């Protein structure tokens, strides 16, 4: 499972993650958002969630001092809904990861 912390306005960053991860078998991509700042932003986020089905929203205001709550929300959700996951990877939407290398490392761990 790949858990990506994001903000409602960062659809372009979520799309990059979708492009890099979603075609890989055995990996589930989930985006964790905080509350939207405006009703319009919330409506756009809900539409994106309806289309892709990979967005979860924590009921907390966004902010760097609240980031720990969003992380905790993600780990609790992954424990409850992805209990069979061998790995849970957490990142921020603005981070660029060499996904090929990451998958190879995870597969090596699976083989041992």
mmCIF file of N, CA and C in Angstrom:
data_model
loop_
_atom_site.group_PDB
_atom_site.id
_atom_site.type_symbol
_atom_site.label_atom_id
_atom_site.label_comp_id
_atom_site.label_asym_id
_atom_site.label_seq_id
_atom_site.Cartn_x
_atom_site.Cartn_y
_atom_site.Cartn_z
ATOM 1 N N UNK A 1 0.843 -1.171 0.000
ATOM 2 C CA UNK A 1 0.000 0.000 0.000
ATOM 3 C C UNK A 1 0.887 1.233 0.000
ATOM 4 N N UNK A 2 0.527 2.190 -0.834
ATOM 5 C CA UNK A 2 1.247 3.462 -0.902
ATOM 6 C C UNK A 2 0.288 4.543 -0.423
ATOM 7 N N UNK A 3 0.634 5.149 0.699
ATOM 8 C CA UNK A 3 -0.175 6.192 1.316
ATOM 9 C C UNK A 3 0.509 7.532 1.053
ATOM 10 N N UNK A 4 -0.202 8.430 0.364
ATOM 11 C CA UNK A 4 0.384 9.713 -0.005
ATOM 12 C C UNK A 4 -0.389 10.838 0.678
ATOM 13 N N UNK A 5 0.317 11.636 1.438
ATOM 14 C CA UNK A 5 -0.280 12.795 2.090
ATOM 15 C C UNK A 5 -0.364 13.922 1.076
ATOM 16 N N UNK A 6 -1.520 14.562 1.002
ATOM 17 C CA UNK A 6 -1.753 15.560 -0.014
ATOM 18 C C UNK A 6 -2.670 16.650 0.511
ATOM 19 N N UNK A 7 -2.863 17.665 -0.287
ATOM 20 C CA UNK A 7 -3.792 18.743 0.020
ATOM 21 C C UNK A 7 -4.822 18.790 -1.102
ATOM 22 N N UNK A 8 -6.038 19.246 -0.804
ATOM 23 C CA UNK A 8 -7.085 19.237 -1.832
ATOM 24 C C UNK A 8 -6.690 19.890 -3.148
ATOM 25 N N UNK A 9 -5.915 20.950 -3.112
ATOM 26 C CA UNK A 9 -5.586 21.688 -4.343
ATOM 27 C C UNK A 9 -4.507 21.022 -5.200
ATOM 28 N N UNK A 10 -3.916 19.921 -4.747
ATOM 29 C CA UNK A 10 -2.762 19.320 -5.425
ATOM 30 C C UNK A 10 -3.116 18.180 -6.372
ATOM 31 N N UNK A 11 -4.151 18.355 -7.164
ATOM 32 C CA UNK A 11 -4.568 17.298 -8.092
ATOM 33 C C UNK A 11 -3.458 16.943 -9.078
ATOM 34 N N UNK A 12 -2.718 17.935 -9.547
ATOM 35 C CA UNK A 12 -1.642 17.668 -10.512
ATOM 36 C C UNK A 12 -0.577 16.744 -9.915
ATOM 37 N N UNK A 13 -0.311 16.865 -8.620
ATOM 38 C CA UNK A 13 0.660 15.979 -7.978
ATOM 39 C C UNK A 13 0.068 14.586 -7.785
ATOM 40 N N UNK A 14 -1.200 14.512 -7.440
ATOM 41 C CA UNK A 14 -1.854 13.196 -7.310
ATOM 42 C C UNK A 14 -1.868 12.471 -8.649
ATOM 43 N N UNK A 15 -2.109 13.202 -9.731
ATOM 44 C CA UNK A 15 -2.114 12.561 -11.051
ATOM 45 C C UNK A 15 -0.756 11.972 -11.400
ATOM 46 N N UNK A 16 0.319 12.639 -10.997
ATOM 47 C CA UNK A 16 1.666 12.096 -11.240
ATOM 48 C C UNK A 16 1.829 10.780 -10.481
ATOM 49 N N UNK A 17 1.384 10.730 -9.233
ATOM 50 C CA UNK A 17 1.463 9.496 -8.456
ATOM 51 C C UNK A 17 0.615 8.401 -9.098
ATOM 52 N N UNK A 18 -0.564 8.758 -9.559
ATOM 53 C CA UNK A 18 -1.424 7.758 -10.220
ATOM 54 C C UNK A 18 -0.718 7.170 -11.439
ATOM 55 N N UNK A 19 -0.094 8.013 -12.208
ATOM 56 C CA UNK A 19 0.621 7.561 -13.402
ATOM 57 C C UNK A 19 1.760 6.606 -13.028
ATOM 58 N N UNK A 20 2.471 6.903 -11.941
ATOM 59 C CA UNK A 20 3.632 6.102 -11.544
ATOM 60 C C UNK A 20 3.259 4.792 -10.853
ATOM 61 N N UNK A 21 2.136 4.749 -10.155
ATOM 62 C CA UNK A 21 1.820 3.603 -9.300
ATOM 63 C C UNK A 21 0.690 2.723 -9.820
ATOM 64 N N UNK A 22 -0.371 3.303 -10.321
ATOM 65 C CA UNK A 22 -1.597 2.533 -10.552
ATOM 66 C C UNK A 22 -1.467 1.383 -11.530
ATOM 67 N N UNK A 23 -0.562 1.397 -12.445
ATOM 68 C CA UNK A 23 -0.449 0.304 -13.409
ATOM 69 C C UNK A 23 0.293 -0.894 -12.830
ATOM 70 N N UNK A 24 0.866 -0.747 -11.655
ATOM 71 C CA UNK A 24 1.641 -1.845 -11.046
ATOM 72 C C UNK A 24 0.706 -2.786 -10.285
ATOM 73 N N UNK A 25 0.799 -4.052 -10.576
ATOM 74 C CA UNK A 25 -0.068 -5.012 -9.897
ATOM 75 C C UNK A 25 0.387 -5.191 -8.451
ATOM 76 N N UNK A 26 -0.568 -5.425 -7.598
ATOM 77 C CA UNK A 26 -0.274 -5.676 -6.199
ATOM 78 C C UNK A 26 -0.045 -4.434 -5.358
ATOM 79 N N UNK A 27 -0.217 -3.254 -5.926
ATOM 80 C CA UNK A 27 -0.016 -2.021 -5.165
ATOM 81 C C UNK A 27 -1.317 -1.232 -5.107
ATOM 82 N N UNK A 28 -1.627 -0.738 -3.927
ATOM 83 C CA UNK A 28 -2.819 0.095 -3.753
ATOM 84 C C UNK A 28 -2.350 1.498 -3.384
ATOM 85 N N UNK A 29 -2.849 2.480 -4.100
ATOM 86 C CA UNK A 29 -2.503 3.878 -3.889
ATOM 87 C C UNK A 29 -3.680 4.593 -3.245
ATOM 88 N N UNK A 30 -3.418 5.277 -2.126
ATOM 89 C CA UNK A 30 -4.457 6.015 -1.420
ATOM 90 C C UNK A 30 -3.910 7.390 -1.048
ATOM 91 N N UNK A 31 -4.709 8.419 -1.302
ATOM 92 C CA UNK A 31 -4.340 9.793 -0.955
ATOM 93 C C UNK A 31 -5.094 10.227 0.292
ATOM 94 N N UNK A 32 -4.371 10.803 1.243
ATOM 95 C CA UNK A 32 -4.984 11.310 2.468
ATOM 96 C C UNK A 32 -4.984 12.824 2.440
ATOM 97 N N UNK A 33 -6.188 13.381 2.505
ATOM 98 C CA UNK A 33 -6.400 14.826 2.467
ATOM 99 C C UNK A 33 -6.905 15.306 3.812
ATOM 100 N N UNK A 34 -6.697 16.573 4.064
ATOM 101 C CA UNK A 34 -7.325 17.226 5.199
ATOM 102 C C UNK A 34 -8.600 17.899 4.688
ATOM 103 N N UNK A 35 -9.211 18.720 5.506
ATOM 104 C CA UNK A 35 -10.415 19.434 5.098
ATOM 105 C C UNK A 35 -10.104 20.405 3.968
ATOM 106 N N UNK A 36 -11.061 20.579 3.092
ATOM 107 C CA UNK A 36 -10.936 21.587 2.035
ATOM 108 C C UNK A 36 -11.134 22.972 2.652
ATOM 109 N N UNK A 37 -10.548 23.981 2.017
ATOM 110 C CA UNK A 37 -10.651 25.344 2.540
ATOM 111 C C UNK A 37 -11.938 26.042 2.130
ATOM 112 N N UNK A 38 -12.548 25.615 1.022
ATOM 113 C CA UNK A 38 -13.770 26.250 0.534
ATOM 114 C C UNK A 38 -14.750 25.173 0.073
ATOM 115 N N UNK A 39 -16.036 25.496 0.018
ATOM 116 C CA UNK A 39 -17.010 24.531 -0.510
ATOM 117 C C UNK A 39 -16.708 24.133 -1.960
ATOM 118 N N UNK A 40 -16.227 25.067 -2.765
ATOM 119 C CA UNK A 40 -15.884 24.758 -4.151
ATOM 120 C C UNK A 40 -14.733 23.751 -4.207
ATOM 121 N N UNK A 41 -13.711 23.965 -3.386
ATOM 122 C CA UNK A 41 -12.574 23.047 -3.328
ATOM 123 C C UNK A 41 -13.044 21.660 -2.876
ATOM 124 N N UNK A 42 -13.976 21.611 -1.939
ATOM 125 C CA UNK A 42 -14.519 20.335 -1.461
ATOM 126 C C UNK A 42 -15.267 19.614 -2.581
ATOM 127 N N UNK A 43 -16.050 20.351 -3.337
ATOM 128 C CA UNK A 43 -16.819 19.752 -4.431
ATOM 129 C C UNK A 43 -15.889 19.166 -5.488
ATOM 130 N N UNK A 44 -14.823 19.884 -5.830
ATOM 131 C CA UNK A 44 -13.842 19.394 -6.814
ATOM 132 C C UNK A 44 -13.174 18.124 -6.295
ATOM 133 N N UNK A 45 -12.820 18.107 -5.015
ATOM 134 C CA UNK A 45 -12.181 16.939 -4.414
ATOM 135 C C UNK A 45 -13.124 15.738 -4.414
ATOM 136 N N UNK A 46 -14.386 15.961 -4.108
ATOM 137 C CA UNK A 46 -15.366 14.875 -4.123
ATOM 138 C C UNK A 46 -15.553 14.307 -5.526
ATOM 139 N N UNK A 47 -15.533 15.165 -6.530
ATOM 140 C CA UNK A 47 -15.659 14.688 -7.918
ATOM 141 C C UNK A 47 -14.441 13.851 -8.312
ATOM 142 N N UNK A 48 -13.259 14.307 -7.926
ATOM 143 C CA UNK A 48 -12.036 13.540 -8.201
ATOM 144 C C UNK A 48 -12.098 12.189 -7.496
ATOM 145 N N UNK A 49 -12.591 12.178 -6.271
ATOM 146 C CA UNK A 49 -12.725 10.932 -5.522
ATOM 147 C C UNK A 49 -13.717 9.993 -6.202
ATOM 148 N N UNK A 50 -14.791 10.539 -6.730
ATOM 149 C CA UNK A 50 -15.783 9.722 -7.428
ATOM 150 C C UNK A 50 -15.172 9.070 -8.668
ATOM 151 N N UNK A 51 -14.324 9.804 -9.370
ATOM 152 C CA UNK A 51 -13.715 9.306 -10.606
ATOM 153 C C UNK A 51 -12.650 8.257 -10.314
ATOM 154 N N UNK A 52 -11.750 8.541 -9.370
ATOM 155 C CA UNK A 52 -10.593 7.668 -9.150
ATOM 156 C C UNK A 52 -10.758 6.692 -7.986
ATOM 157 N N UNK A 53 -11.562 7.028 -6.994
ATOM 158 C CA UNK A 53 -11.791 6.136 -5.861
ATOM 159 C C UNK A 53 -10.581 5.918 -4.977
ATOM 160 N N UNK A 54 -9.659 6.870 -4.954
ATOM 161 C CA UNK A 54 -8.422 6.681 -4.187
ATOM 162 C C UNK A 54 -8.163 7.804 -3.180
ATOM 163 N N UNK A 55 -9.196 8.552 -2.827
ATOM 164 C CA UNK A 55 -9.022 9.692 -1.933
ATOM 165 C C UNK A 55 -9.771 9.453 -0.631
ATOM 166 N N UNK A 56 -9.079 9.669 0.461
ATOM 167 C CA UNK A 56 -9.689 9.653 1.789
ATOM 168 C C UNK A 56 -9.457 11.019 2.410
ATOM 169 N N UNK A 57 -10.390 11.432 3.227
ATOM 170 C CA UNK A 57 -10.308 12.761 3.806
ATOM 171 C C UNK A 57 -10.448 12.660 5.317
ATOM 172 N N UNK A 58 -9.453 13.179 6.017
ATOM 173 C CA UNK A 58 -9.488 13.238 7.471
ATOM 174 C C UNK A 58 -10.230 14.510 7.881
ATOM 175 N N UNK A 59 -10.926 14.436 8.970
ATOM 176 C CA UNK A 59 -11.696 15.585 9.445
ATOM 177 C C UNK A 59 -10.827 16.491 10.320
ATOM 178 N N UNK A 60 -9.741 16.989 9.727
ATOM 179 C CA UNK A 60 -8.864 17.926 10.425
ATOM 180 C C UNK A 60 -8.502 19.055 9.475
ATOM 181 N N UNK A 61 -8.235 20.214 10.042
ATOM 182 C CA UNK A 61 -7.769 21.339 9.243
ATOM 183 C C UNK A 61 -6.340 21.057 8.799
ATOM 184 N N UNK A 62 -5.980 21.569 7.625
ATOM 185 C CA UNK A 62 -4.637 21.378 7.120
ATOM 186 C C UNK A 62 -3.675 22.323 7.839
ATOM 187 N N UNK A 63 -2.454 21.910 7.964
ATOM 188 C CA UNK A 63 -1.426 22.728 8.589
ATOM 189 C C UNK A 63 -0.274 21.858 9.040
ATOM 190 N N UNK A 64 0.933 22.428 9.034
ATOM 191 C CA UNK A 64 2.111 21.615 9.361
ATOM 192 C C UNK A 64 2.076 21.095 10.799
ATOM 193 N N UNK A 65 1.406 21.781 11.697
ATOM 194 C CA UNK A 65 1.321 21.312 13.081
ATOM 195 C C UNK A 65 0.291 20.195 13.256
ATOM 196 N N UNK A 66 -0.483 19.951 12.219
ATOM 197 C CA UNK A 66 -1.493 18.894 12.266
ATOM 198 C C UNK A 66 -1.117 17.702 11.384
ATOM 199 N N UNK A 67 0.050 17.754 10.790
ATOM 200 C CA UNK A 67 0.480 16.702 9.882
ATOM 201 C C UNK A 67 0.514 15.334 10.569
ATOM 202 N N UNK A 68 0.934 15.303 11.807
ATOM 203 C CA UNK A 68 0.981 14.040 12.546
ATOM 204 C C UNK A 68 -0.369 13.361 12.637
ATOM 205 N N UNK A 69 -1.442 14.145 12.769
ATOM 206 C CA UNK A 69 -2.786 13.576 12.823
ATOM 207 C C UNK A 69 -3.171 12.942 11.487
ATOM 208 N N UNK A 70 -2.779 13.590 10.397
ATOM 209 C CA UNK A 70 -3.082 13.035 9.071
ATOM 210 C C UNK A 70 -2.309 11.724 8.871
ATOM 211 N N UNK A 71 -1.067 11.696 9.303
ATOM 212 C CA UNK A 71 -0.259 10.473 9.204
ATOM 213 C C UNK A 71 -0.887 9.357 10.037
ATOM 214 N N UNK A 72 -1.276 9.680 11.253
ATOM 215 C CA UNK A 72 -1.904 8.693 12.135
ATOM 216 C C UNK A 72 -3.216 8.190 11.529
ATOM 217 N N UNK A 73 -4.002 9.095 10.967
ATOM 218 C CA UNK A 73 -5.249 8.721 10.292
ATOM 219 C C UNK A 73 -4.965 7.702 9.192
ATOM 220 N N UNK A 74 -3.928 7.950 8.417
ATOM 221 C CA UNK A 74 -3.562 7.047 7.337
ATOM 222 C C UNK A 74 -3.135 5.673 7.821
ATOM 223 N N UNK A 75 -2.347 5.641 8.877
ATOM 224 C CA UNK A 75 -1.891 4.345 9.396
ATOM 225 C C UNK A 75 -3.038 3.561 10.027
ATOM 226 N N UNK A 76 -3.934 4.245 10.702
ATOM 227 C CA UNK A 76 -5.102 3.554 11.263
ATOM 228 C C UNK A 76 -5.961 2.984 10.140
ATOM 229 N N UNK A 77 -6.210 3.790 9.092
ATOM 230 C CA UNK A 77 -7.008 3.316 7.966
ATOM 231 C C UNK A 77 -6.343 2.118 7.307
ATOM 232 N N UNK A 78 -5.033 2.195 7.077
ATOM 233 C CA UNK A 78 -4.347 1.083 6.407
ATOM 234 C C UNK A 78 -4.393 -0.187 7.254
ATOM 235 N N UNK A 79 -4.306 -0.042 8.558
ATOM 236 C CA UNK A 79 -4.389 -1.206 9.447
ATOM 237 C C UNK A 79 -5.776 -1.847 9.360
ATOM 238 N N UNK A 80 -6.817 -0.993 9.309
ATOM 239 C CA UNK A 80 -8.182 -1.508 9.286
ATOM 240 C C UNK A 80 -8.597 -2.055 7.921
ATOM 241 N N UNK A 81 -8.063 -1.492 6.832
ATOM 242 C CA UNK A 81 -8.553 -1.839 5.496
ATOM 243 C C UNK A 81 -7.543 -2.582 4.621
ATOM 244 N N UNK A 82 -6.305 -2.614 5.013
ATOM 245 C CA UNK A 82 -5.273 -3.287 4.214
ATOM 246 C C UNK A 82 -4.439 -4.201 5.111
ATOM 247 N N UNK A 83 -5.114 -4.968 5.945
ATOM 248 C CA UNK A 83 -4.424 -5.830 6.903
ATOM 249 C C UNK A 83 -3.485 -6.834 6.264
ATOM 250 N N UNK A 84 -3.726 -7.186 5.016
ATOM 251 C CA UNK A 84 -2.875 -8.149 4.331
ATOM 252 C C UNK A 84 -1.681 -7.515 3.641
ATOM 253 N N UNK A 85 -1.566 -6.206 3.736
ATOM 254 C CA UNK A 85 -0.448 -5.524 3.060
ATOM 255 C C UNK A 85 0.873 -5.910 3.712
ATOM 256 N N UNK A 86 1.810 -6.271 2.888
ATOM 257 C CA UNK A 86 3.138 -6.622 3.400
ATOM 258 C C UNK A 86 3.932 -5.375 3.777
ATOM 259 N N UNK A 87 3.695 -4.288 3.055
ATOM 260 C CA UNK A 87 4.380 -3.018 3.310
ATOM 261 C C UNK A 87 3.378 -1.881 3.223
ATOM 262 N N UNK A 88 3.567 -0.872 4.052
ATOM 263 C CA UNK A 88 2.830 0.389 3.949
ATOM 264 C C UNK A 88 3.877 1.476 3.787
ATOM 265 N N UNK A 89 3.804 2.155 2.651
ATOM 266 C CA UNK A 89 4.760 3.208 2.327
ATOM 267 C C UNK A 89 4.037 4.529 2.448
ATOM 268 N N UNK A 90 4.644 5.477 3.131
ATOM 269 C CA UNK A 90 4.030 6.784 3.293
ATOM 270 C C UNK A 90 4.943 7.842 2.711
ATOM 271 N N UNK A 91 4.344 8.746 1.928
ATOM 272 C CA UNK A 91 5.113 9.817 1.316
ATOM 273 C C UNK A 91 4.252 11.066 1.232
ATOM 274 N N UNK A 92 4.863 12.140 0.830
ATOM 275 C CA UNK A 92 4.165 13.386 0.565
ATOM 276 C C UNK A 92 3.964 13.500 -0.939
ATOM 277 N N UNK A 93 2.913 14.182 -1.362
ATOM 278 C CA UNK A 93 2.611 14.255 -2.791
ATOM 279 C C UNK A 93 3.686 14.972 -3.603
ATOM 280 N N UNK A 94 4.492 15.812 -2.981
ATOM 281 C CA UNK A 94 5.510 16.561 -3.716
ATOM 282 C C UNK A 94 6.839 15.815 -3.851
ATOM 283 N N UNK A 95 6.941 14.645 -3.242
ATOM 284 C CA UNK A 95 8.163 13.851 -3.306
ATOM 285 C C UNK A 95 8.179 13.049 -4.603
ATOM 286 N N UNK A 96 9.332 12.992 -5.228
ATOM 287 C CA UNK A 96 9.495 12.176 -6.432
ATOM 288 C C UNK A 96 10.308 10.949 -6.052
ATOM 289 N N UNK A 97 9.733 9.792 -6.293
ATOM 290 C CA UNK A 97 10.358 8.526 -5.910
ATOM 291 C C UNK A 97 10.674 7.727 -7.165
ATOM 292 N N UNK A 98 11.808 7.058 -7.167
ATOM 293 C CA UNK A 98 12.127 6.123 -8.231
ATOM 294 C C UNK A 98 11.298 4.871 -7.968
ATOM 295 N N UNK A 99 10.095 4.829 -8.547
ATOM 296 C CA UNK A 99 9.169 3.748 -8.235
ATOM 297 C C UNK A 99 9.661 2.389 -8.718
ATOM 298 N N UNK A 100 10.399 2.348 -9.818
ATOM 299 C CA UNK A 100 10.960 1.068 -10.269
ATOM 300 C C UNK A 100 11.910 0.499 -9.218
ATOM 301 N N UNK A 101 12.775 1.336 -8.696
ATOM 302 C CA UNK A 101 13.727 0.892 -7.671
ATOM 303 C C UNK A 101 12.987 0.484 -6.396
ATOM 304 N N UNK A 102 11.978 1.265 -6.009
ATOM 305 C CA UNK A 102 11.203 0.945 -4.813
ATOM 306 C C UNK A 102 10.541 -0.423 -4.951
ATOM 307 N N UNK A 103 9.908 -0.679 -6.090
ATOM 308 C CA UNK A 103 9.233 -1.960 -6.309
ATOM 309 C C UNK A 103 10.244 -3.106 -6.290
ATOM 310 N N UNK A 104 11.396 -2.926 -6.914
ATOM 311 C CA UNK A 104 12.427 -3.969 -6.908
ATOM 312 C C UNK A 104 12.892 -4.288 -5.497
ATOM 313 N N UNK A 105 13.066 -3.273 -4.686
ATOM 314 C CA UNK A 105 13.484 -3.493 -3.292
ATOM 315 C C UNK A 105 12.396 -4.243 -2.526
ATOM 316 N N UNK A 106 11.159 -3.844 -2.721
ATOM 317 C CA UNK A 106 10.055 -4.514 -2.020
ATOM 318 C C UNK A 106 9.902 -5.963 -2.478
ATOM 319 N N UNK A 107 10.090 -6.223 -3.766
ATOM 320 C CA UNK A 107 10.008 -7.599 -4.261
ATOM 321 C C UNK A 107 11.140 -8.449 -3.720
ATOM 322 N N UNK A 108 12.327 -7.882 -3.569
ATOM 323 C CA UNK A 108 13.450 -8.617 -2.993
ATOM 324 C C UNK A 108 13.123 -9.012 -1.549
ATOM 325 N N UNK A 109 12.500 -8.101 -0.800
ATOM 326 C CA UNK A 109 12.115 -8.383 0.565
ATOM 327 C C UNK A 109 11.083 -9.496 0.627
ATOM 328 N N UNK A 110 10.202 -9.552 -0.360
ATOM 329 C CA UNK A 110 9.160 -10.568 -0.408
ATOM 330 C C UNK A 110 9.752 -11.946 -0.661
ATOM 331 N N UNK A 111 10.834 -11.984 -1.434
ATOM 332 C CA UNK A 111 11.443 -13.257 -1.809
ATOM 333 C C UNK A 111 12.272 -13.863 -0.691
ATOM 334 N N UNK A 112 12.689 -13.076 0.287
ATOM 335 C CA UNK A 112 13.535 -13.616 1.361
ATOM 336 C C UNK A 112 12.733 -14.125 2.504
#
